[in-house]
PDB file of C-alpha atoms in Angstrom:
ATOM      1  CA  THR A   1     -72.866 -88.165  79.038  1.00 83.00           C
ATOM      2  CA  PRO A   2     -76.017 -87.041  80.848  1.00 85.00           C
ATOM      3  CA  THR A   3     -77.083 -84.805  77.960  1.00 86.00           C
ATOM      4  CA  ALA A   4     -76.871 -87.655  75.452  1.00 82.00           C
ATOM      5  CA  ARG A   5     -78.744 -89.945  77.843  1.00 82.00           C
ATOM      6  CA  ASN A   6     -81.548 -87.407  78.264  1.00 83.00           C
ATOM      7  CA  GLY A   7     -81.716 -86.874  74.495  1.00 84.00           C
ATOM      8  CA  LEU A   8     -81.923 -90.618  73.826  1.00 81.00           C
ATOM      9  CA  LYS A   9     -84.514 -91.016  76.579  1.00 82.00           C
ATOM     10  CA  ALA A  10     -86.653 -88.244  75.046  1.00 83.00           C
ATOM     11  CA  ALA A  11     -86.353 -89.789  71.567  1.00 84.00           C
ATOM     12  CA  LEU A  12     -87.349 -93.256  72.824  1.00 82.00           C
ATOM     13  CA  ASN A  13     -90.280 -91.807  74.757  1.00 83.00           C
ATOM     14  CA  TYR A  14     -91.439 -90.026  71.601  1.00 81.00           C
ATOM     15  CA  VAL A  15     -91.140 -93.184  69.487  1.00 81.00           C
ATOM     16  CA  GLY A  16     -92.887 -95.272  72.156  1.00 80.00           C
ATOM     17  CA  GLY A  17     -95.716 -92.747  72.383  1.00 78.00           C
ATOM     18  CA  ALA A  18     -96.056 -92.703  68.605  1.00 77.00           C
ATOM     19  CA  LEU A  19     -96.235 -96.497  68.488  1.00 74.00           C
ATOM     20  CA  MET A  20     -98.918 -96.556  71.196  1.00 78.00           C
ATOM     21  CA  TYR A  21    -100.907 -93.882  69.334  1.00 77.00           C
ATOM     22  CA  VAL A  22    -100.712 -95.812  66.073  1.00 73.00           C
ATOM     23  CA  ARG A  23    -101.669 -99.070  67.745  1.00 72.00           C
ATOM     24  CA  ARG A  24    -104.622 -97.547  69.578  1.00 76.00           C
ATOM     25  CA  ASN A  25    -106.062 -95.504  66.703  1.00 73.00           C
ATOM     26  CA  TYR A  26    -105.288 -97.596  63.669  1.00 83.00           C
ATOM     27  CA  ALA A  27    -106.088-100.948  65.253  1.00 86.00           C
ATOM     28  CA  ASP A  28    -109.627 -99.695  65.833  1.00 87.00           C
ATOM     29  CA  ARG A  29    -109.853 -98.503  62.258  1.00 89.00           C
ATOM     30  CA  LEU A  30    -108.599-101.822  60.908  1.00 89.00           C
ATOM     31  CA  ARG A  31    -111.102-103.699  63.064  1.00 91.00           C
ATOM     32  CA  ILE A  32    -113.943-101.451  61.906  1.00 92.00           C
ATOM     33  CA  LEU A  33    -112.955-101.928  58.271  1.00 92.00           C
ATOM     34  CA  SER A  34    -112.790-105.714  58.482  1.00 91.00           C
ATOM     35  CA  ASP A  35    -115.968-106.061  60.549  1.00 91.00           C
ATOM     36  CA  SER A  36    -118.085-103.765  58.407  1.00 92.00           C
ATOM     37  CA  TRP A  37    -116.711-105.340  55.213  1.00 92.00           C
ATOM     38  CA  ALA A  38    -117.738-108.764  56.499  1.00 91.00           C
ATOM     39  CA  VAL A  39    -121.234-107.504  57.312  1.00 90.00           C
ATOM     40  CA  ALA A  40    -121.539-105.726  53.956  1.00 89.00           C
ATOM     41  CA  ASN A  41    -120.656-108.942  52.158  1.00 87.00           C
ATOM     42  CA  ARG A  42    -122.758-111.118  54.460  1.00 80.00           C
ATOM     43  CA  ARG A  43    -119.809-113.088  55.780  1.00 65.00           C
ATOM     44  CA  THR A  44    -121.004-112.944  59.370  1.00 52.00           C
ATOM     45  CA  ASP A  45    -123.448-115.172  61.155  1.00 43.00           C
ATOM     46  CA  CYS A  46    -126.493-113.172  60.060  1.00 43.00           C
ATOM     47  CA  LYS A  47    -127.376-115.801  57.434  1.00 41.00           C
ATOM     48  CA  LYS A  48    -126.880-118.669  59.882  1.00 38.00           C
ATOM     49  CA  ALA A  49    -129.365-117.120  62.281  1.00 34.00           C
ATOM     50  CA  ASP A  50    -132.095-117.349  59.625  1.00 37.00           C
ATOM     51  CA  ARG A  51    -131.595-121.077  59.061  1.00 35.00           C
ATOM     52  CA  THR A  52    -133.134-123.846  61.100  1.00 35.00           C
ATOM     53  CA  LYS A  53    -131.537-127.192  61.840  1.00 37.00           C
ATOM     54  CA  ASP A  54    -133.248-128.856  58.873  1.00 42.00           C
ATOM     55  CA  GLY A  55    -131.815-126.241  56.493  1.00 41.00           C
ATOM     56  CA  THR A  56    -135.039-124.369  55.771  1.00 41.00           C
ATOM     57  CA  ASP A  57    -135.098-120.612  55.806  1.00 40.00           C
ATOM     58  CA  GLU A  58    -136.994-119.125  58.766  1.00 39.00           C
ATOM     59  CA  SER A  59    -137.144-115.680  57.176  1.00 39.00           C
ATOM     60  CA  VAL A  60    -139.683-117.059  54.677  1.00 39.00           C
ATOM     61  CA  PRO A  61    -143.043-117.500  56.407  1.00 40.00           C
ATOM     62  CA  SER A  62    -144.805-120.827  56.453  1.00 39.00           C
ATOM     63  CA  GLY A  63    -148.058-121.364  54.558  1.00 40.00           C
ATOM     64  CA  SER A  64    -150.247-120.364  57.532  1.00 39.00           C
ATOM     65  CA  ASP A  65    -148.453-117.017  57.895  1.00 41.00           C
ATOM     66  CA  LEU A  66    -148.992-115.935  54.309  1.00 39.00           C
ATOM     67  CA  LYS A  67    -152.609-114.681  54.532  1.00 43.00           C
ATOM     68  CA  GLY A  68    -153.588-114.894  50.876  1.00 46.00           C
ATOM     69  CA  ARG A  69    -150.099-114.880  49.412  1.00 43.00           C
ATOM     70  CA  SER A  70    -148.269-117.863  48.060  1.00 43.00           C
ATOM     71  CA  ARG A  71    -144.895-118.943  49.406  1.00 40.00           C
ATOM     72  CA  ARG A  72    -143.464-118.242  45.957  1.00 44.00           C
ATOM     73  CA  ASP A  73    -144.661-114.614  46.131  1.00 45.00           C
ATOM     74  CA  VAL A  74    -143.007-114.101  49.514  1.00 42.00           C
ATOM     75  CA  THR A  75    -139.677-115.490  48.390  1.00 44.00           C
ATOM     76  CA  LYS A  76    -139.722-113.199  45.381  1.00 47.00           C
ATOM     77  CA  GLY A  77    -140.682-110.230  47.529  1.00 46.00           C
ATOM     78  CA  THR A  78    -144.043-109.632  45.833  1.00 45.00           C
ATOM     79  CA  SER A  79    -147.530-109.208  47.205  1.00 45.00           C
ATOM     80  CA  HIS A  80    -151.064-109.300  45.810  1.00 45.00           C
ATOM     81  CA  ALA A  81    -151.294-105.511  45.759  1.00 41.00           C
ATOM     82  CA  GLN A  82    -147.966-105.018  44.024  1.00 51.00           C
ATOM     83  CA  ASP A  83    -146.732-107.531  41.509  1.00 51.00           C
ATOM     84  CA  ARG A  84    -143.084-106.456  41.329  1.00 64.00           C
ATOM     85  CA  ASN A  85    -139.959-108.496  40.885  1.00 67.00           C
ATOM     86  CA  ILE A  86    -137.482-106.295  42.740  1.00 71.00           C
ATOM     87  CA  ALA A  87    -134.333-107.958  43.958  1.00 74.00           C
ATOM     88  CA  VAL A  88    -132.983-106.208  47.038  1.00 78.00           C
ATOM     89  CA  PRO A  89    -129.168-105.989  46.957  1.00 81.00           C
ATOM     90  CA  THR A  90    -127.627-107.938  49.817  1.00 83.00           C
ATOM     91  CA  SER A  91    -123.890-107.774  49.117  1.00 87.00           C
ATOM     92  CA  PHE A  92    -121.517-104.893  48.577  1.00 90.00           C
ATOM     93  CA  PRO A  93    -121.049-105.407  44.808  1.00 91.00           C
ATOM     94  CA  GLU A  94    -124.820-105.632  44.262  1.00 90.00           C
ATOM     95  CA  MET A  95    -125.558-102.592  46.423  1.00 91.00           C
ATOM     96  CA  PHE A  96    -122.723-100.663  44.832  1.00 91.00           C
ATOM     97  CA  LYS A  97    -124.054-101.259  41.320  1.00 91.00           C
ATOM     98  CA  PHE A  98    -127.567-100.327  42.446  1.00 91.00           C
ATOM     99  CA  ASN A  99    -126.391 -97.093  44.092  1.00 90.00           C
ATOM    100  CA  ALA A 100    -124.127 -96.213  41.167  1.00 91.00           C
ATOM    101  CA  THR A 101    -127.093 -96.464  38.825  1.00 89.00           C
ATOM    102  CA  VAL A 102    -129.323 -94.424  41.135  1.00 90.00           C
ATOM    103  CA  MET A 103    -126.633 -91.754  41.582  1.00 91.00           C
ATOM    104  CA  GLY A 104    -126.078 -91.484  37.818  1.00 89.00           C
ATOM    105  CA  PHE A 105    -122.784 -93.344  37.575  1.00 86.00           C
ATOM    106  CA  GLY A 106    -124.145 -96.529  35.999  1.00 80.00           C
ATOM    107  CA  GLU A 107    -122.338 -95.896  32.713  1.00 82.00           C
ATOM    108  CA  ASP A 108    -118.934 -95.311  34.325  1.00 82.00           C
ATOM    109  CA  PHE A 109    -117.251 -98.620  33.527  1.00 85.00           C
ATOM    110  CA  TRP A 110    -114.045 -97.684  35.323  1.00 89.00           C
ATOM    111  CA  MET A 111    -115.966 -98.092  38.599  1.00 90.00           C
ATOM    112  CA  ASP A 112    -116.226-101.820  37.875  1.00 90.00           C
ATOM    113  CA  GLU A 113    -112.437-102.063  37.961  1.00 90.00           C
ATOM    114  CA  VAL A 114    -112.253-100.347  41.337  1.00 90.00           C
ATOM    115  CA  LEU A 115    -115.144-102.470  42.601  1.00 91.00           C
ATOM    116  CA  LEU A 116    -113.288-105.641  41.625  1.00 92.00           C
ATOM    117  CA  ALA A 117    -110.206-104.413  43.507  1.00 92.00           C
ATOM    118  CA  MET A 118    -112.078-103.490  46.702  1.00 92.00           C
ATOM    119  CA  GLU A 119    -111.958-106.994  48.167  1.00 91.00           C
ATOM    120  CA  SER A 120    -108.168-107.167  47.963  1.00 91.00           C
ATOM    121  CA  LEU A 121    -107.736-103.546  49.067  1.00 91.00           C
ATOM    122  CA  VAL A 122    -109.797-104.041  52.212  1.00 91.00           C
ATOM    123  CA  ARG A 123    -108.292-107.452  52.939  1.00 91.00           C
ATOM    124  CA  ASN A 124    -104.735-106.070  52.708  1.00 89.00           C
ATOM    125  CA  VAL A 125    -105.203-102.706  54.387  1.00 87.00           C
ATOM    126  CA  ALA A 126    -103.039-103.728  57.357  1.00 85.00           C
ATOM    127  CA  ASN A 127    -100.120-104.707  55.098  1.00 85.00           C
ATOM    128  CA  ALA A 128     -98.773-101.456  53.628  1.00 84.00           C
ATOM    129  CA  ASN A 129     -96.578-103.108  50.998  1.00 88.00           C
ATOM    130  CA  ARG A 130     -99.328-105.384  49.730  1.00 91.00           C
ATOM    131  CA  LEU A 131    -101.814-102.496  49.747  1.00 89.00           C
ATOM    132  CA  ARG A 132     -99.401-100.453  47.649  1.00 90.00           C
ATOM    133  CA  GLU A 133     -99.100-103.394  45.224  1.00 93.00           C
ATOM    134  CA  GLU A 134    -102.875-103.653  44.917  1.00 92.00           C
ATOM    135  CA  CYS A 135    -103.121 -99.894  44.310  1.00 91.00           C
ATOM    136  CA  ASP A 136    -100.425-100.129  41.628  1.00 92.00           C
ATOM    137  CA  VAL A 137    -102.292-102.944  39.885  1.00 93.00           C
ATOM    138  CA  LEU A 138    -105.513-100.954  40.080  1.00 91.00           C
ATOM    139  CA  SER A 139    -103.853 -97.856  38.653  1.00 90.00           C
ATOM    140  CA  LEU A 140    -102.528 -99.926  35.731  1.00 91.00           C
ATOM    141  CA  ARG A 141    -106.007-101.298  35.087  1.00 90.00           C
ATOM    142  CA  LEU A 142    -107.509 -97.804  35.257  1.00 89.00           C
ATOM    143  CA  SER A 143    -104.898 -96.407  32.881  1.00 88.00           C
ATOM    144  CA  LYS A 144    -106.573 -98.211  29.974  1.00 88.00           C
ATOM    145  CA  TYR A 145    -109.723 -96.081  30.355  1.00 85.00           C
ATOM    146  CA  ARG A 146    -109.875 -92.931  28.250  1.00 84.00           C
ATOM    147  CA  GLY A 147    -111.721 -89.870  29.338  1.00 79.00           C
ATOM    148  CA  PRO A 148    -112.124 -88.231  32.694  1.00 82.00           C
ATOM    149  CA  PHE A 149    -113.009 -90.078  35.842  1.00 81.00           C
ATOM    150  CA  ASP A 150    -113.250 -88.843  39.376  1.00 84.00           C
ATOM    151  CA  LEU A 151    -112.378 -91.276  42.157  1.00 86.00           C
ATOM    152  CA  SER A 152    -114.381 -89.201  44.628  1.00 88.00           C
ATOM    153  CA  ASP A 153    -117.482 -90.416  42.749  1.00 90.00           C
ATOM    154  CA  PHE A 154    -116.520 -93.973  43.676  1.00 90.00           C
ATOM    155  CA  LYS A 155    -116.021 -92.910  47.283  1.00 92.00           C
ATOM    156  CA  ALA A 156    -119.519 -91.413  47.417  1.00 93.00           C
ATOM    157  CA  VAL A 157    -121.121 -94.569  46.011  1.00 92.00           C
ATOM    158  CA  MET A 158    -118.976 -96.785  48.241  1.00 93.00           C
ATOM    159  CA  LEU A 159    -119.980 -94.936  51.421  1.00 93.00           C
ATOM    160  CA  ALA A 160    -123.658 -94.894  50.423  1.00 93.00           C
ATOM    161  CA  SER A 161    -123.548 -98.642  49.795  1.00 92.00           C
ATOM    162  CA  LEU A 162    -121.800 -99.392  53.072  1.00 93.00           C
ATOM    163  CA  ARG A 163    -124.262 -97.215  55.007  1.00 92.00           C
ATOM    164  CA  SER A 164    -127.106 -99.197  53.440  1.00 90.00           C
ATOM    165  CA  LEU A 165    -125.602-102.601  54.206  1.00 90.00           C
ATOM    166  CA  VAL A 166    -124.385-101.840  57.742  1.00 89.00           C
ATOM    167  CA  PRO A 167    -127.264 -99.690  59.025  1.00 84.00           C
ATOM    168  CA  LYS A 168    -127.341-100.782  62.676  1.00 85.00           C
ATOM    169  CA  GLY A 169    -123.649-100.557  63.374  1.00 83.00           C
ATOM    170  CA  TRP A 170    -122.741 -97.569  61.206  1.00 90.00           C
ATOM    171  CA  SER A 171    -121.264 -94.677  63.146  1.00 91.00           C
ATOM    172  CA  SER A 172    -118.962 -91.715  62.690  1.00 91.00           C
ATOM    173  CA  ASP A 173    -116.064 -94.083  63.461  1.00 92.00           C
ATOM    174  CA  HIS A 174    -117.035 -96.111  60.388  1.00 93.00           C
ATOM    175  CA  GLU A 175    -117.138 -92.946  58.326  1.00 91.00           C
ATOM    176  CA  VAL A 176    -113.652 -91.980  59.559  1.00 92.00           C
ATOM    177  CA  ALA A 177    -112.209 -95.468  58.963  1.00 92.00           C
ATOM    178  CA  TRP A 178    -113.548 -95.840  55.415  1.00 93.00           C
ATOM    179  CA  THR A 179    -112.554 -92.287  54.497  1.00 91.00           C
ATOM    180  CA  TRP A 180    -109.081 -92.986  55.925  1.00 89.00           C
ATOM    181  CA  LEU A 181    -108.802 -96.118  53.761  1.00 88.00           C
ATOM    182  CA  TRP A 182    -109.897 -94.239  50.685  1.00 87.00           C
ATOM    183  CA  GLN A 183    -107.527 -91.317  51.247  1.00 84.00           C
ATOM    184  CA  ASN A 184    -104.531 -93.559  51.844  1.00 75.00           C
TER     185      ASN A 184
END
């Protein structure tokens, strides 16, 4: 009948529109998550750009560029004026631990469990069933910890770490994508 045909047509149009919306919005979020995760863990070509053909590191100046500093001092990040051995975090786990300590969460050992699970959570965000499995495993691992813990603390440290590691490309879209991952 014409009424049934119009009803089916309206339902299919609604489903088609919903699928296009999901594809457009969530595909961008998934791309942002995977790209920024790769940058945060230095899995992009940023390290290759610093290497020459002979395998030496161009980011470390040659002897003539040092002006009173030894090559060893430059590789350690020290200078004559300041003799510090400060290692700058360059990967997400390192930056996360640094930020957690600075923000006062260094003693929260449950954060280490979530940090260990982040790789598999981000890698499987597009596969809802696998993501649910990873979340279930994480919840079982967290259940062994006694005392209160607030997952929003992890979110704050996670976002601060990602902002630090992806400074050039970070935008409000990144903020939305990572918050979306955390809330789901």
